[in-house]
Coordinates of C-alpha atoms in Angstrom, one line a residue:
M15 CA -11.3 -59.5 22.6
L16 CA -10.4 -55.9 21.7
R17 CA -12.7 -54.7 18.9
L18 CA -10.7 -52.4 16.6
A19 CA -12.9 -49.7 15.2
L20 CA -11.4 -48.5 11.9
L21 CA -13.1 -48.6 8.5
T22 CA -10.7 -50.8 6.6
C23 CA -10.5 -52.8 3.3
V24 CA -11.6 -56.4 3.7
A25 CA -9.1 -57.6 1.1
T26 CA -6.4 -60.0 2.4
A27 CA -3.1 -58.3 3.0
T28 CA 0.1 -59.9 1.9
A29 CA 1.8 -58.7 5.1
Y30 CA 0.4 -57.7 8.5
V31 CA 0.1 -54.0 8.3
W32 CA -2.5 -52.4 10.6
P33 CA -5.4 -52.1 10.0
S34 CA -6.4 -55.6 8.9
P35 CA -9.7 -56.6 10.6
K36 CA -9.2 -60.4 10.6
L37 CA -5.5 -60.3 11.6
D38 CA -6.2 -57.5 14.1
A39 CA -8.9 -59.6 15.8
L40 CA -6.7 -62.8 15.8
E41 CA -3.7 -60.8 17.1
A42 CA -5.8 -59.3 19.9
M43 CA -7.2 -62.7 20.9
R44 CA -3.8 -64.2 20.9
W45 CA -1.9 -61.5 22.7
D46 CA -4.3 -59.3 24.6
Q47 CA -5.5 -61.7 27.3
D48 CA -5.5 -59.2 30.1
D49 CA -4.5 -60.6 33.5
P50 CA -5.2 -64.3 32.8
H51 CA -3.8 -65.4 36.1
S52 CA -6.9 -64.2 37.9
G53 CA -9.0 -67.2 36.8
L54 CA -9.2 -70.0 34.3
P55 CA -7.8 -72.2 33.0
C56 CA -5.3 -73.2 35.7
G57 CA -7.7 -73.2 38.6
F58 CA -9.8 -76.1 39.7
F59 CA -13.4 -76.7 38.6
T60 CA -15.4 -76.3 41.8
F61 CA -18.9 -77.1 42.8
S62 CA -21.0 -73.9 43.0
D63 CA -22.9 -75.0 46.1
T64 CA -20.0 -76.2 48.3
D65 CA -17.0 -74.6 46.6
A66 CA -15.1 -77.9 47.2
P67 CA -12.0 -78.5 45.1
T68 CA -12.8 -81.2 42.5
G69 CA -9.2 -82.1 41.6
R70 CA -9.9 -81.4 38.0
A71 CA -8.0 -78.7 35.9
N72 CA -9.6 -76.8 33.1
T73 CA -6.4 -76.6 31.3
A74 CA -6.3 -80.4 30.7
D75 CA -9.7 -80.3 29.1
W76 CA -8.7 -77.4 26.8
I77 CA -5.6 -79.3 25.7
R78 CA -7.4 -82.6 25.1
T79 CA -10.0 -80.8 22.9
E80 CA -7.2 -80.1 20.4
Y81 CA -6.6 -83.7 19.5
A82 CA -8.4 -84.4 16.2
T83 CA -8.8 -87.4 13.9
H84 CA -6.8 -86.0 10.9
D85 CA -5.9 -88.4 8.1
V86 CA -2.8 -87.3 6.2
T87 CA -3.6 -89.7 3.4
D88 CA -7.0 -88.2 2.3
G89 CA -6.7 -84.8 4.1
T90 CA -9.9 -85.3 6.1
G91 CA -10.3 -84.3 9.8
G92 CA -8.1 -82.1 11.7
L93 CA -8.7 -79.1 14.0
D94 CA -12.1 -78.0 12.7
A95 CA -14.1 -77.9 16.0
S96 CA -16.2 -80.9 15.0
I97 CA -16.0 -82.1 18.6
R98 CA -18.8 -79.6 19.3
F99 CA -21.3 -82.0 17.7
P100 CA -23.2 -84.2 20.2
E101 CA -22.5 -87.2 17.9
E102 CA -18.8 -86.9 18.5
Q103 CA -19.1 -86.1 22.2
S104 CA -21.2 -89.2 22.7
R105 CA -18.6 -91.6 21.3
G106 CA -16.8 -94.0 23.6
E107 CA -13.5 -92.5 22.6
N108 CA -14.6 -89.1 23.9
P109 CA -15.8 -89.8 27.5
G110 CA -16.6 -87.4 30.3
T111 CA -17.9 -83.8 30.3
G112 CA -14.7 -82.0 29.4
F113 CA -15.6 -81.5 25.7
V114 CA -19.1 -80.2 26.6
N115 CA -17.7 -77.8 29.2
T116 CA -15.0 -76.6 26.8
M117 CA -17.2 -76.1 23.8
E118 CA -19.7 -74.1 25.8
V119 CA -17.0 -71.5 26.3
F120 CA -15.7 -71.4 22.7
T121 CA -19.0 -71.5 20.8
S122 CA -20.0 -68.3 22.6
Q123 CA -16.9 -66.4 21.5
N124 CA -16.5 -67.0 17.8
T125 CA -17.0 -64.1 15.4
R126 CA -16.8 -63.4 11.6
Y127 CA -13.0 -63.2 12.0
I128 CA -12.3 -65.9 14.6
S129 CA -13.7 -69.4 14.2
I130 CA -14.5 -71.8 16.9
A131 CA -11.6 -73.9 15.7
D132 CA -9.2 -70.9 16.1
L133 CA -10.5 -70.4 19.6
V134 CA -9.9 -74.1 20.4
A135 CA -6.3 -73.6 19.2
I136 CA -5.9 -70.4 21.3
G137 CA -7.4 -72.3 24.2
L138 CA -4.5 -74.7 24.2
I139 CA -2.0 -71.9 23.9
T140 CA -3.8 -70.1 26.8
S141 CA -3.6 -73.2 29.0
V142 CA 0.1 -73.9 28.4
E143 CA 1.4 -70.3 28.5
T144 CA -0.7 -69.2 31.4
C145 CA 0.2 -72.2 33.5
G146 CA 4.0 -71.8 33.2
G147 CA 4.7 -73.3 29.8
P148 CA 6.5 -72.1 26.7
Q149 CA 5.2 -69.8 24.0
I150 CA 3.5 -71.6 21.2
A151 CA 3.3 -70.3 17.6
F152 CA -0.3 -69.5 16.5
R153 CA -1.7 -69.2 13.0
G154 CA -5.3 -68.3 12.3
G155 CA -7.8 -69.1 9.6
R156 CA -9.2 -72.5 10.7
I157 CA -12.7 -73.3 9.3
D158 CA -15.4 -74.8 11.4
A159 CA -16.8 -78.2 10.3
G160 CA -20.4 -78.4 9.3
E161 CA -20.8 -82.0 10.5
P162 CA -19.1 -84.6 12.7
N163 CA -15.9 -86.2 11.6
N164 CA -15.0 -89.9 11.5
P165 CA -14.0 -91.6 14.8
G166 CA -10.4 -92.6 15.5
V167 CA -9.2 -91.1 18.7
P168 CA -6.9 -93.5 20.6
E169 CA -8.2 -95.1 23.7
P170 CA -6.3 -96.2 26.8
T171 CA -7.5 -99.8 26.4
Q172 CA -5.9 -100.1 22.9
D173 CA -2.5 -101.8 22.4
L174 CA 0.7 -100.0 21.3
D175 CA 0.4 -100.9 17.6
S176 CA -3.1 -99.3 17.5
H177 CA -1.8 -96.1 19.2
T178 CA 1.2 -96.0 16.9
A179 CA -1.0 -96.4 13.8
A180 CA -3.4 -93.7 15.0
F181 CA -0.6 -91.1 15.5
A182 CA 1.0 -92.1 12.2
R183 CA -2.4 -91.5 10.4
Q184 CA -2.2 -87.9 11.6
G185 CA 1.5 -87.5 10.5
F186 CA 3.3 -88.1 13.8
T187 CA 6.2 -90.5 14.3
P188 CA 6.5 -92.9 17.2
T189 CA 8.9 -90.6 18.9
E190 CA 6.5 -87.6 18.4
M191 CA 3.7 -89.8 19.8
I192 CA 5.7 -90.2 23.0
G193 CA 6.3 -86.4 23.1
L194 CA 2.6 -85.5 22.5
V195 CA 1.4 -87.9 25.2
A196 CA 4.0 -86.6 27.7
C197 CA 3.3 -83.0 26.9
G198 CA -0.4 -83.4 27.1
H199 CA -0.1 -85.3 30.4
T200 CA 1.8 -82.6 32.2
F201 CA -1.7 -81.4 33.1
G202 CA -4.8 -83.2 34.4
G203 CA -5.5 -86.8 35.2
V204 CA -8.1 -89.6 35.0
E205 CA -11.5 -89.2 36.7
H206 CA -13.1 -92.0 38.6
T207 CA -16.6 -91.6 37.2
V208 CA -15.2 -91.8 33.6
F209 CA -12.8 -94.7 34.1
P210 CA -14.0 -96.5 37.3
D211 CA -11.9 -99.6 36.5
T212 CA -8.8 -97.4 36.4
V213 CA -9.3 -95.0 39.2
P214 CA -11.0 -95.9 42.5
D215 CA -13.2 -93.5 44.5
L216 CA -10.6 -91.6 46.5
H217 CA -13.0 -90.3 49.2
D218 CA -10.9 -87.1 49.4
P219 CA -12.7 -83.9 50.3
N220 CA -10.0 -82.0 48.4
N221 CA -10.5 -84.1 45.3
T222 CA -14.3 -84.5 45.1
L223 CA -14.3 -85.9 41.6
S224 CA -11.6 -88.5 42.5
V225 CA -9.1 -87.5 39.8
E226 CA -5.9 -89.5 39.9
H227 CA -3.3 -87.0 38.4
F228 CA -0.6 -87.7 35.8
D229 CA 2.0 -85.9 38.0
T230 CA 2.1 -84.0 41.3
T231 CA 1.9 -80.6 39.5
F232 CA -1.2 -81.4 37.4
D233 CA -2.2 -77.7 36.9
H234 CA 1.3 -76.4 36.1
F235 CA 3.6 -77.0 33.1
D236 CA 6.8 -78.8 33.9
N237 CA 8.6 -82.1 33.1
N238 CA 7.5 -83.8 36.3
V239 CA 5.5 -86.3 34.2
A240 CA 8.8 -87.5 33.0
T241 CA 11.0 -87.1 36.1
E242 CA 8.4 -88.9 38.3
Y243 CA 8.0 -91.7 35.7
I244 CA 11.8 -92.3 35.6
S245 CA 12.3 -92.0 39.4
G246 CA 9.6 -94.6 40.0
T247 CA 7.5 -92.2 42.1
T248 CA 4.8 -91.6 39.6
Q249 CA 1.2 -92.0 40.5
N250 CA 0.1 -91.7 36.8
P251 CA -2.9 -94.0 36.6
L252 CA -2.1 -94.8 33.0
V253 CA 1.4 -96.0 34.1
V254 CA 0.9 -97.7 37.5
G255 CA -2.9 -98.3 37.4
A256 CA -4.2 -101.5 38.9
N257 CA -5.8 -102.3 35.5
D258 CA -2.9 -102.9 33.2
T259 CA -5.2 -102.9 30.2
T260 CA -5.5 -99.1 30.5
N261 CA -1.8 -98.4 31.2
S262 CA -1.4 -96.8 27.8
D263 CA 1.2 -94.2 29.0
K264 CA 3.5 -97.0 30.2
R265 CA 3.3 -98.8 26.9
I266 CA 3.9 -95.6 24.9
F267 CA 6.7 -94.1 27.1
A268 CA 8.6 -97.4 27.0
S269 CA 8.0 -98.0 23.3
D270 CA 11.5 -96.8 22.4
G271 CA 13.2 -98.3 25.4
N272 CA 12.5 -95.1 27.4
K273 CA 15.0 -93.2 25.3
T274 CA 12.8 -90.2 24.9
M275 CA 11.9 -90.1 28.6
V276 CA 15.2 -91.1 30.1
G277 CA 17.8 -90.7 27.4
S278 CA 21.0 -92.5 26.7
V279 CA 22.9 -90.9 29.6
T280 CA 21.9 -92.5 32.9
P281 CA 21.2 -90.5 36.1
F282 CA 24.3 -92.1 37.7
V283 CA 26.5 -90.8 34.9
L284 CA 25.0 -87.4 35.1
R285 CA 25.8 -87.2 38.8
I286 CA 29.5 -87.9 38.2
L287 CA 29.8 -86.2 34.8
P288 CA 27.3 -83.2 35.1
F289 CA 28.7 -81.7 31.9
M290 CA 27.3 -84.5 29.8
P291 CA 24.6 -83.2 27.5
S292 CA 21.0 -84.1 28.4
Y293 CA 18.8 -85.6 25.7
S294 CA 15.7 -86.7 27.5
F295 CA 12.6 -85.1 28.9
A296 CA 13.5 -86.2 32.5
Q297 CA 17.0 -84.8 32.2
S298 CA 16.2 -81.5 30.6
A299 CA 13.2 -79.3 31.4
D300 CA 14.2 -77.0 28.5
L301 CA 14.2 -79.9 26.0
F302 CA 10.8 -80.9 27.3
A303 CA 9.4 -77.4 26.9
S304 CA 10.8 -76.7 23.5
T305 CA 9.6 -80.1 22.2
C306 CA 6.1 -79.5 23.6
A307 CA 6.0 -76.0 22.0
S308 CA 6.9 -77.5 18.6
L309 CA 4.6 -80.5 18.8
F310 CA 1.6 -78.5 20.1
A311 CA 2.1 -76.0 17.3
R312 CA 2.0 -78.8 14.8
M313 CA -1.0 -80.4 16.4
I314 CA -3.1 -77.2 16.3
D315 CA -1.9 -76.6 12.7
T316 CA -3.2 -80.0 11.6
V317 CA -6.3 -78.9 9.5
P318 CA -8.4 -80.5 6.7
A319 CA -7.0 -80.3 3.2
G320 CA -7.8 -77.0 1.5
V321 CA -7.7 -74.9 4.7
E322 CA -5.0 -72.2 4.4
L323 CA -3.7 -70.8 7.7
T324 CA -2.1 -67.4 8.1
E325 CA 1.5 -66.9 8.8
V326 CA 2.5 -67.1 12.5
I327 CA 0.8 -64.1 14.2
E328 CA 3.3 -62.1 16.2
P329 CA 2.3 -59.1 18.3
L330 CA 2.6 -55.7 16.7
P331 CA 5.1 -53.6 18.8
V332 CA 2.8 -50.6 18.4
K333 CA -0.9 -51.1 17.7
P334 CA -3.9 -48.8 17.8
A335 CA -7.0 -50.3 19.5
L336 CA -10.6 -49.5 20.2
I337 CA -10.5 -46.8 17.5
S338 CA -13.7 -45.3 16.3
L339 CA -14.8 -42.2 14.4
I340 CA -18.0 -40.5 15.3
L341 CA -19.5 -37.4 13.8
D342 CA -20.8 -35.4 16.7
G343 CA -22.3 -32.2 15.5
D344 CA -19.6 -29.9 14.4
N345 CA -16.8 -32.3 15.6
L346 CA -15.3 -35.5 14.4
K347 CA -14.5 -37.5 17.5
L348 CA -11.6 -40.0 17.5
P349 CA -11.4 -42.0 20.7
G350 CA -9.0 -44.9 21.1
L351 CA -5.9 -46.4 22.6
V352 CA -2.4 -47.4 21.5
R353 CA -0.7 -50.5 22.8
L354 CA 3.0 -50.7 23.3
F355 CA 3.7 -54.4 23.5
G356 CA 6.4 -55.8 25.7
V357 CA 6.9 -52.7 27.9
S358 CA 5.5 -51.6 31.3
L359 CA 3.9 -48.3 32.1
N360 CA 6.6 -45.7 32.8
S361 CA 5.6 -42.3 34.1
S362 CA 8.5 -40.6 32.4
R363 CA 7.7 -42.1 29.0
K364 CA 6.4 -39.6 26.5
V365 CA 4.0 -40.9 23.8
T366 CA 2.6 -38.5 21.2
I367 CA 0.2 -39.0 18.3
E368 CA 0.5 -37.2 15.1
W369 CA -2.2 -37.3 12.4
D370 CA -2.5 -36.1 8.8
D371 CA -5.6 -34.5 7.3
H372 CA -7.2 -34.0 3.9
A373 CA -5.8 -30.5 3.6
G374 CA -2.2 -31.7 3.8
G375 CA -1.8 -30.5 7.4
T376 CA -0.4 -32.4 10.4
R377 CA -1.6 -32.1 14.0
N378 CA -0.2 -33.7 17.2
T379 CA -0.8 -34.1 20.9
T380 CA 0.6 -36.0 23.8
L381 CA -1.3 -39.1 25.0
V382 CA -1.9 -40.1 28.6
D383 CA -1.3 -43.3 30.6
D384 CA -4.3 -45.6 30.6
H385 CA -3.4 -49.0 32.0
Q386 CA -1.0 -51.9 31.9
S387 CA -1.9 -55.5 31.0
T388 CA -0.2 -58.8 31.0
S389 CA -0.6 -61.3 28.1
M390 CA -1.0 -65.0 28.8
A391 CA 2.6 -65.4 27.7
R392 CA 3.4 -63.2 30.8
I393 CA 4.5 -60.3 28.7
P394 CA 3.4 -56.8 29.8
S395 CA 1.9 -54.1 27.6
A396 CA 1.5 -50.4 28.3
W397 CA -1.6 -48.7 27.0
Y398 CA -2.0 -45.0 26.2
A399 CA -5.3 -43.3 25.6
F400 CA -6.3 -40.7 23.0
N401 CA -7.1 -38.4 25.9
S402 CA -5.1 -35.3 24.9
S403 CA -3.0 -34.1 27.8
D404 CA -3.4 -30.6 26.4
T405 CA -7.2 -30.5 26.6
A406 CA -8.1 -33.3 29.0
L407 CA -10.7 -34.5 26.6
P408 CA -11.8 -38.2 26.4
A409 CA -11.0 -38.3 22.7
L410 CA -9.4 -36.3 19.9
W411 CA -11.7 -33.7 18.5
I412 CA -11.1 -33.1 14.8
E413 CA -12.5 -30.5 12.5
P414 CA -14.7 -32.5 10.0
K415 CA -13.7 -30.3 7.1
V416 CA -10.1 -31.4 7.2
G417 CA -10.7 -34.8 8.8
V418 CA -8.0 -37.4 9.3
T419 CA -6.2 -39.8 6.9
A420 CA -3.4 -41.4 8.8
M421 CA -1.7 -41.6 12.2
R422 CA 1.8 -42.2 13.6
F423 CA 3.2 -42.3 17.1
T424 CA 6.4 -41.1 18.7
V425 CA 7.6 -43.0 21.8
D426 CA 10.4 -41.2 23.6
G427 CA 11.5 -39.6 20.4
K428 CA 11.3 -42.7 18.2
V429 CA 8.8 -42.5 15.4
E430 CA 6.5 -45.6 15.1
D431 CA 4.8 -45.6 11.7
Q432 CA 4.9 -49.2 10.4
G433 CA 8.0 -48.7 8.4
G434 CA 6.9 -45.4 6.9
V435 CA 3.3 -46.4 5.8
G436 CA 1.7 -45.0 8.9
F437 CA -1.6 -46.2 10.4
A438 CA -4.3 -45.5 7.9
V439 CA -7.6 -44.0 9.0
E440 CA -10.7 -43.9 6.8
D441 CA -13.1 -41.1 7.6
G442 CA -15.3 -41.5 4.5
Y443 CA -18.0 -43.4 6.3
V444 CA -18.6 -42.8 10.0
F445 CA -21.3 -43.4 12.6
S446 CA -23.3 -40.2 13.5
A447 CA -24.2 -39.2 17.0
S448 CA -27.5 -38.1 15.6
S449 CA -28.6 -41.7 15.6
C450 CA -31.3 -42.1 18.2
L451 CA -34.2 -44.2 19.6
T452 CA -37.6 -43.7 18.0
S453 CA -39.3 -45.9 20.6
T454 CA -38.5 -47.6 23.9
N455 CA -41.5 -50.0 24.0
P456 CA -40.9 -51.8 21.7
I457 CA -37.4 -50.6 21.3
A458 CA -36.6 -49.2 17.9
G459 CA -34.4 -46.6 16.5
R460 CA -32.6 -44.9 13.6
F461 CA -29.0 -45.3 12.6
D462 CA -27.5 -42.3 10.8
I463 CA -24.4 -43.0 8.8
A464 CA -22.4 -39.9 7.8
V465 CA -20.8 -40.0 4.3
R466 CA -18.1 -37.5 3.5
N467 CA -19.1 -35.1 0.7
G468 CA -17.3 -36.1 -2.5
V469 CA -17.2 -39.8 -1.6
N470 CA -19.7 -41.6 -3.9
P471 CA -20.3 -45.1 -2.5
T472 CA -22.1 -47.7 -4.6
R473 CA -23.9 -48.7 -1.4
I474 CA -23.8 -48.3 2.4
F475 CA -25.0 -51.2 4.5
L476 CA -25.3 -52.6 8.0
E477 CA -23.6 -55.8 8.8
Q478 CA -24.9 -58.3 11.4
E479 CA -23.2 -61.4 12.6
V480 CA -25.7 -64.3 12.5
K481 CA -25.0 -67.9 13.6
D482 CA -26.3 -70.8 11.6
A483 CA -27.7 -74.1 13.1
V484 CA -24.2 -75.3 13.9
D485 CA -22.8 -72.1 15.4
R486 CA -20.9 -70.9 12.3
V487 CA -20.9 -67.1 11.9
N488 CA -22.3 -65.6 8.7
V489 CA -22.6 -61.8 7.9
Q490 CA -26.0 -60.6 7.0
E491 CA -26.1 -57.3 5.1
T492 CA -28.9 -54.7 5.0
N493 CA -28.6 -51.9 2.5
L494 CA -29.4 -48.3 3.3
R495 CA -31.3 -46.4 0.7
A496 CA -29.5 -43.4 -0.7
P497 CA -31.3 -40.3 0.4
A498 CA -33.4 -38.7 -2.4
Q499 CA -32.3 -35.3 -1.2
P500 CA -29.1 -34.8 0.7
V501 CA -29.5 -34.6 4.5
T502 CA -26.6 -32.4 5.4
A503 CA -24.6 -32.9 8.6
G504 CA -22.5 -29.8 8.8
D505 CA -20.4 -28.7 5.8
S506 CA -18.5 -31.9 5.2
Y507 CA -20.9 -34.8 5.6
S508 CA -24.4 -36.0 4.5
L509 CA -26.5 -38.6 6.2
W510 CA -27.8 -42.0 5.1
S511 CA -30.3 -43.4 7.5
I512 CA -32.1 -46.6 8.3
D513 CA -34.7 -47.7 10.8
V514 CA -33.6 -50.5 13.1
N515 CA -35.7 -52.6 15.5
S516 CA -33.2 -55.3 16.5
T517 CA -31.1 -54.9 19.6
D518 CA -28.2 -57.0 18.1
P519 CA -25.0 -55.1 17.4
Y520 CA -24.2 -53.9 13.8
T521 CA -21.1 -52.9 12.0
I522 CA -21.1 -50.5 9.0
G523 CA -20.1 -51.6 5.5
A524 CA -19.5 -49.7 2.3
E525 CA -18.7 -50.5 -1.3
I526 CA -17.0 -48.2 -3.6
G527 CA -15.3 -48.9 -6.9
G528 CA -16.1 -52.6 -6.5
V529 CA -14.2 -52.8 -3.2
K530 CA -15.9 -53.7 0.1
F531 CA -15.0 -52.0 3.3
S532 CA -16.1 -52.7 6.8
T533 CA -15.8 -51.1 10.3
V534 CA -15.0 -53.3 13.3
T535 CA -16.7 -51.0 15.8
Q536 CA -20.2 -52.3 16.7
H537 CA -23.2 -50.1 17.3
S538 CA -26.5 -51.1 19.1
L539 CA -29.8 -49.6 19.9
F540 CA -28.8 -49.9 23.6
D541 CA -26.1 -47.2 23.0
L542 CA -28.7 -44.6 21.9
T543 CA -30.9 -42.1 23.6
L544 CA -34.4 -40.9 22.5
C545 CA -34.7 -38.8 19.4
A546 CA -35.4 -35.1 19.7
P547 CA -39.0 -34.2 19.0
Q548 CA -38.1 -33.0 15.5
R549 CA -35.9 -34.9 13.1
R550 CA -33.3 -32.2 12.7
I551 CA -29.5 -32.4 13.1
Q552 CA -28.4 -30.5 16.1
H553 CA -24.9 -29.0 15.5
K554 CA -23.3 -29.3 18.9
R555 CA -20.6 -26.8 19.7
G556 CA -18.0 -28.9 21.4
P557 CA -14.5 -27.9 22.4
K558 CA -12.4 -26.2 19.7
P559 CA -11.3 -29.1 17.5
F560 CA -7.7 -29.6 16.3

């Protein structure tokens, strides 16, 4: 996840205007998955000792994890990551190791802005889009459950009425039930060790876990689960399994007379009248994809009553990233990147940054190419670094006296400024490069926070993300004491300091006029060097600032 490093107001925005820490984090997690094709989730799980293909696809586990026991009547259940609790994982309705493996990934990635449940939703989107499927709308704001939910996941041994009732309880019609099952079963299969009465031991060195797949392209999104079902060539173990009790897909697909899977126009008629419209999954890959995109979006948006999700998070066309402000002696350093979404790097493209200062002035410089990435939706982005082409510096160096208040960008002559509001920059509270280690064994140090003269905060504090007993993130605040006598850092800033002995990362918080602000850039003792023998601010003479 890209960590955006601007000091910004925590208050909820009515529209997504950068910077907005929570929405920035969600947008980056949704759209900045750099080069997802290099690994999971489409690849097989493999044994680490033999590297033998197991026949199992990560993507199927990630999709299955989305299915939750929501009840539209009382508003309980839904996508709240309660599947992470061992009590739920041990239920007969949740067999196998897929949930354990999946939650090990997601419970290590949640932050103050992105819940485990949001990550589970993004996991489904990653699986589908990376593996050839359609784009799926994503909203953030899910809340992680504090305890297990009630049981109620359908099982393959249940009859059609039970399945229909289970989906209806969650707000899905019988037709939508068929769609969700077909969409989910374009990936994966049934594993022998989990359902030995349904799938035999295959004794296949290229399928060491003996997984009978739902279709022949089990790690790629397509409508083969439908076409193979209709053509009679399917090997779906829940359709043609020897144990008819577990042939739940067969019962569900046929529950409307195969209308959803086959349609009212027969293959024979389509051959002689190809202009006839297609109304079934087997006849129209586009219909299958669009239906899956809609149903998957509804499924991940099924949340407990009282949870309010954001609007659909679309990528910002121009977005600053990895921004930070650091007071470094006589200079204010502004490193960062700007992302141009939906375009590739182009050596002839000219990208400039222009910024305003407290004195009413405006400065500008041309940015340099950095890299190109590809989102999981297979959309490229071009990134440009705040390495001025005029000075070849690894950051913009700004005179602290005038500082910086806002940025805008010009791309091949077109101004990008969020409709005239610009990209706000807060330089009232910044990390100081005078921060240093006071000891290496045990490790300890001092954080110096530079406060611009004339800014009178109610308090300055460090923020630390701390997980509770069930992996939910809370923010722990530690106040800095206001200095009894100003410790000047040049002509424009004074220092507030605090001793730190934890190696965990911290962000900086401030409160002024009853409003809380927070940076997103994290700082750690591991980033620091030993303090100078005397506690005195060394005013480094860097390059001439702008």
